[in-house]
Short mmCIF file of C-alpha atoms in Angstrom, two decimals:
data_model
loop_
_atom_site.label_atom_id
_atom_site.label_comp_id
_atom_site.label_asym_id
_atom_site.label_seq_id
_atom_site.Cartn_x
_atom_site.Cartn_y
_atom_site.Cartn_z
CA MET A 382 -8.72 -28.02 74.73
CA LYS A 383 -10.77 -25.09 74.91
CA VAL A 384 -14.12 -25.77 73.43
CA TYR A 385 -16.53 -22.58 73.27
CA GLN A 386 -20.30 -21.96 72.33
CA ILE A 387 -21.31 -18.60 70.93
CA ASP A 388 -24.83 -17.47 69.86
CA GLY A 389 -26.14 -21.00 70.71
CA VAL A 390 -23.26 -22.74 68.10
CA THR A 391 -21.28 -25.30 69.49
CA PRO A 392 -18.17 -26.80 67.79
CA VAL A 393 -18.94 -30.79 66.90
CA ILE A 394 -15.51 -33.01 66.85
CA ASP A 395 -15.75 -36.76 65.71
CA PRO A 396 -15.31 -39.60 68.08
CA THR A 397 -12.08 -40.67 66.19
CA ALA A 398 -10.80 -37.26 65.65
CA TYR A 399 -8.19 -35.75 67.88
CA VAL A 400 -7.78 -32.30 68.94
CA HIS A 401 -5.16 -30.86 71.67
CA PRO A 402 -5.90 -29.95 75.02
CA THR A 403 -4.35 -26.41 73.94
CA ALA A 404 -6.07 -26.13 71.31
CA VAL A 405 -9.26 -23.48 71.13
CA LEU A 406 -12.33 -24.06 69.26
CA ILE A 407 -15.33 -21.50 68.99
CA GLY A 408 -18.76 -21.60 67.65
CA ASP A 409 -19.04 -23.56 64.01
CA VAL A 410 -16.61 -25.69 64.13
CA ILE A 411 -17.05 -29.07 62.34
CA ILE A 412 -13.95 -31.63 62.32
CA GLY A 413 -14.60 -34.81 61.07
CA PRO A 414 -13.55 -38.30 61.24
CA ARG A 415 -9.65 -39.35 61.70
CA CYS A 416 -8.33 -35.44 61.85
CA TYR A 417 -5.77 -34.43 64.21
CA VAL A 418 -5.78 -30.83 65.63
CA GLY A 419 -2.28 -29.90 66.76
CA PRO A 420 -0.97 -28.11 70.14
CA ALA A 421 -2.15 -24.27 69.95
CA ALA A 422 -3.85 -24.36 66.85
CA CYS A 423 -7.28 -21.73 66.95
CA LEU A 424 -10.21 -22.54 65.15
CA ARG A 425 -12.53 -19.48 65.50
CA GLY A 426 -16.01 -20.10 63.82
CA ASP A 427 -17.68 -16.73 65.06
CA PHE A 428 -18.20 -15.36 61.98
CA GLY A 429 -18.31 -18.35 59.49
CA ARG A 430 -18.25 -22.01 59.30
CA LEU A 431 -15.06 -24.19 59.62
CA ILE A 432 -14.54 -27.35 58.02
CA LEU A 433 -12.18 -30.54 58.70
CA LYS A 434 -13.26 -33.64 56.85
CA GLU A 435 -11.92 -36.97 57.03
CA GLY A 436 -8.45 -36.89 57.52
CA ALA A 437 -7.78 -33.68 57.42
CA ASN A 438 -4.70 -32.30 60.10
CA ILE A 439 -4.32 -29.10 61.16
CA GLN A 440 -0.65 -28.57 63.20
CA ASP A 441 0.18 -26.17 66.11
CA THR A 442 -0.21 -22.86 65.90
CA CYS A 443 -2.02 -22.62 62.88
CA VAL A 444 -5.40 -20.32 62.50
CA MET A 445 -8.68 -20.66 60.58
CA HIS A 446 -11.09 -18.13 59.92
CA GLY A 447 -13.22 -16.42 57.26
CA PHE A 448 -15.72 -13.22 57.13
CA PRO A 449 -19.31 -13.41 57.76
CA ASN A 450 -21.28 -16.17 55.95
CA SER A 451 -18.19 -17.80 54.12
CA ASP A 452 -16.71 -21.31 54.80
CA THR A 453 -13.39 -22.39 55.53
CA VAL A 454 -12.74 -25.92 54.61
CA VAL A 455 -9.85 -28.64 54.23
CA GLU A 456 -11.00 -31.42 52.54
CA GLU A 457 -10.54 -35.36 53.19
CA ASP A 458 -6.77 -35.61 53.91
CA GLY A 459 -6.13 -31.80 53.65
CA HIS A 460 -2.92 -31.35 55.49
CA ILE A 461 -2.01 -27.76 56.89
CA GLY A 462 1.91 -27.45 57.94
CA HIS A 463 2.98 -25.66 61.41
CA GLY A 464 1.88 -21.70 61.48
CA ALA A 465 0.15 -21.49 58.70
CA VAL A 466 -3.05 -19.28 58.23
CA LEU A 467 -6.20 -20.36 56.08
CA HIS A 468 -8.81 -17.03 56.03
CA GLY A 469 -12.32 -17.73 54.13
CA CYS A 470 -10.47 -20.27 51.48
CA THR A 471 -10.91 -23.64 50.52
CA VAL A 472 -7.97 -26.63 50.53
CA LYS A 473 -9.35 -29.41 48.26
CA LYS A 474 -8.68 -33.04 49.00
CA ASN A 475 -5.30 -34.29 49.04
CA ALA A 476 -3.44 -30.97 49.44
CA LEU A 477 -1.10 -29.60 51.31
CA VAL A 478 -0.27 -25.97 52.82
CA GLY A 479 3.27 -25.36 53.95
CA MET A 480 4.62 -23.97 56.90
CA ASN A 481 3.66 -20.26 57.82
CA ALA A 482 2.03 -20.04 54.51
CA VAL A 483 -1.15 -17.66 54.20
CA VAL A 484 -4.42 -18.55 52.17
CA MET A 485 -7.05 -15.63 52.12
CA ASP A 486 -10.52 -15.54 51.24
CA GLY A 487 -12.01 -16.90 48.06
CA ALA A 488 -8.87 -18.86 47.11
CA VAL A 489 -8.74 -22.19 46.08
CA VAL A 490 -5.68 -24.72 46.54
CA GLY A 491 -6.54 -27.22 44.25
CA GLU A 492 -6.29 -31.50 44.85
CA SER A 493 -3.42 -32.77 45.48
CA ALA A 494 -1.63 -29.44 45.01
CA ILE A 495 1.40 -28.00 47.32
CA VAL A 496 1.45 -24.14 48.67
CA ALA A 497 5.18 -24.03 49.37
CA ALA A 498 6.32 -22.90 53.03
CA MET A 499 6.02 -19.04 53.51
CA ALA A 500 3.98 -18.42 50.88
CA PHE A 501 0.62 -15.58 50.62
CA VAL A 502 -2.08 -16.97 47.91
CA LYS A 503 -3.98 -13.75 47.62
CA ALA A 504 -8.15 -13.75 47.78
CA LYS A 505 -9.47 -15.66 45.11
CA PHE A 506 -6.10 -17.47 43.47
CA GLU A 507 -6.93 -20.84 42.37
CA VAL A 508 -4.15 -23.22 42.60
CA PRO A 509 -4.38 -25.82 39.67
CA ASP A 510 -5.01 -29.72 40.63
CA ARG A 511 -1.23 -31.40 41.10
CA THR A 512 0.93 -27.90 41.35
CA LEU A 513 3.53 -26.34 43.64
CA VAL A 514 3.24 -22.77 43.85
CA ALA A 515 5.07 -20.50 46.17
CA GLY A 516 6.35 -16.90 46.73
CA SER A 517 4.17 -13.69 47.68
CA PRO A 518 2.27 -13.27 46.17
CA ALA A 519 2.08 -17.17 45.11
CA ARG A 520 2.78 -18.03 41.67
CA ILE A 521 2.29 -20.98 39.86
CA ILE A 522 6.13 -23.05 39.86
CA ARG A 523 5.74 -26.39 38.03
CA GLU A 524 3.53 -29.07 38.35
CA LEU A 525 3.94 -32.05 40.64
CA SER A 526 5.34 -35.38 39.81
CA ASP A 527 3.74 -38.98 41.16
CA LYS A 528 6.43 -38.94 43.72
CA GLU A 529 5.91 -35.86 45.27
CA ILE A 530 2.26 -36.62 45.69
CA GLU A 531 3.13 -40.15 47.07
CA TRP A 532 5.01 -38.07 49.53
CA LYS A 533 2.39 -36.04 50.44
CA SER A 534 0.46 -38.90 51.04
CA GLN A 535 2.64 -40.55 53.56
CA GLY A 536 3.24 -37.80 55.60
CA THR A 537 -1.09 -37.07 56.02
CA ALA A 538 -1.07 -41.05 56.89
CA GLN A 539 1.37 -40.46 59.68
CA TYR A 540 -0.93 -37.84 60.95
CA GLN A 541 -3.79 -40.27 60.92
CA ASP A 542 -1.60 -42.11 62.46
CA LEU A 543 -0.88 -39.30 65.22
CA ALA A 544 -4.24 -38.60 65.97
CA VAL A 545 -4.65 -42.26 66.99
CA ARG A 546 -1.64 -42.25 69.20
CA SER A 547 -2.70 -39.55 70.50
CA LEU A 548 -5.72 -40.64 71.37
CA SER A 549 -4.53 -43.62 72.84
CA THR A 550 -1.51 -42.83 74.91
CA MET A 551 -1.21 -39.00 75.09
CA LYS A 552 -1.65 -37.75 78.70
CA GLU A 553 -0.13 -34.90 80.63
CA VAL A 554 2.71 -35.92 83.14
CA ASP A 555 5.41 -34.16 85.11
CA ALA A 556 8.54 -34.01 83.19
CA LEU A 557 11.19 -36.53 84.38
CA THR A 558 14.44 -34.59 85.81
CA SER A 559 17.10 -36.38 84.31
CA VAL A 560 17.37 -38.50 81.16
CA GLU A 561 16.65 -42.10 81.74
CA PRO A 562 19.67 -45.14 81.27
CA ASP A 563 18.84 -46.72 77.71
CA ARG A 564 16.11 -43.96 77.01
CA LYS A 565 13.38 -45.54 74.41
CA ARG A 566 13.19 -43.81 71.29
CA LEU A 567 10.07 -43.13 69.48
CA VAL A 568 9.55 -45.57 66.52
CA ILE A 569 8.19 -44.12 63.35
CA ASP A 570 7.92 -45.47 59.96
CA GLU A 571 11.69 -45.10 58.33
CA ASN A 572 10.60 -44.41 55.05
CA VAL A 573 8.80 -40.85 55.58
CA LYS A 574 11.60 -38.51 55.04
CA PRO A 575 11.91 -34.82 54.02
CA LEU A 576 11.10 -34.28 50.91
CA TYR A 577 14.63 -33.34 49.98
CA GLN A 578 15.93 -36.23 51.30
CA MET A 579 14.09 -38.31 49.35
CA LYS A 580 14.89 -36.07 46.10
CA GLU A 581 18.93 -36.86 46.83
CA GLU A 582 18.27 -40.13 47.01
CA ASN A 583 16.78 -40.96 43.95
#
């Protein structure tokens, strides 16, 4: 990974967290236990403080940043999908921000809430606990079911496991030039499925 000090402030990474080698961390960044930071994520703490609390994940190509003297926070078990942008906001415990969503300054994503993919959460908007918001600008769609929150928690647990797997087995190698006979498949919990598939089965 690329880790940079600025103005004498150095990023902090808990030893149980996994940060991909292509991620960039600058300045006032604090990554807590059991977190996962994906490939090409950029956490730029050169104005405000960026905090990932225990068990949170911020996936590939995500961006975290904020205005001077602000905190951008993902609380325990927060789940930030591919390509999302967090700027000076707070994502509460067990909440999910979907792929390519944007959450702006002063916004708060409530506990166990979900921000849909591609949503734009405007500045100072408050997403209530256990609700789904979607659209641009984001609006409240409905309350989430216990099943949906359970689905979200299962997905986050997979990323916590991925942090462990990555710390113990990921390494840089040269690609093979052909597919080997009886190529091994990754064995992942088959109970973790896309939300649409879970709904179709119920």
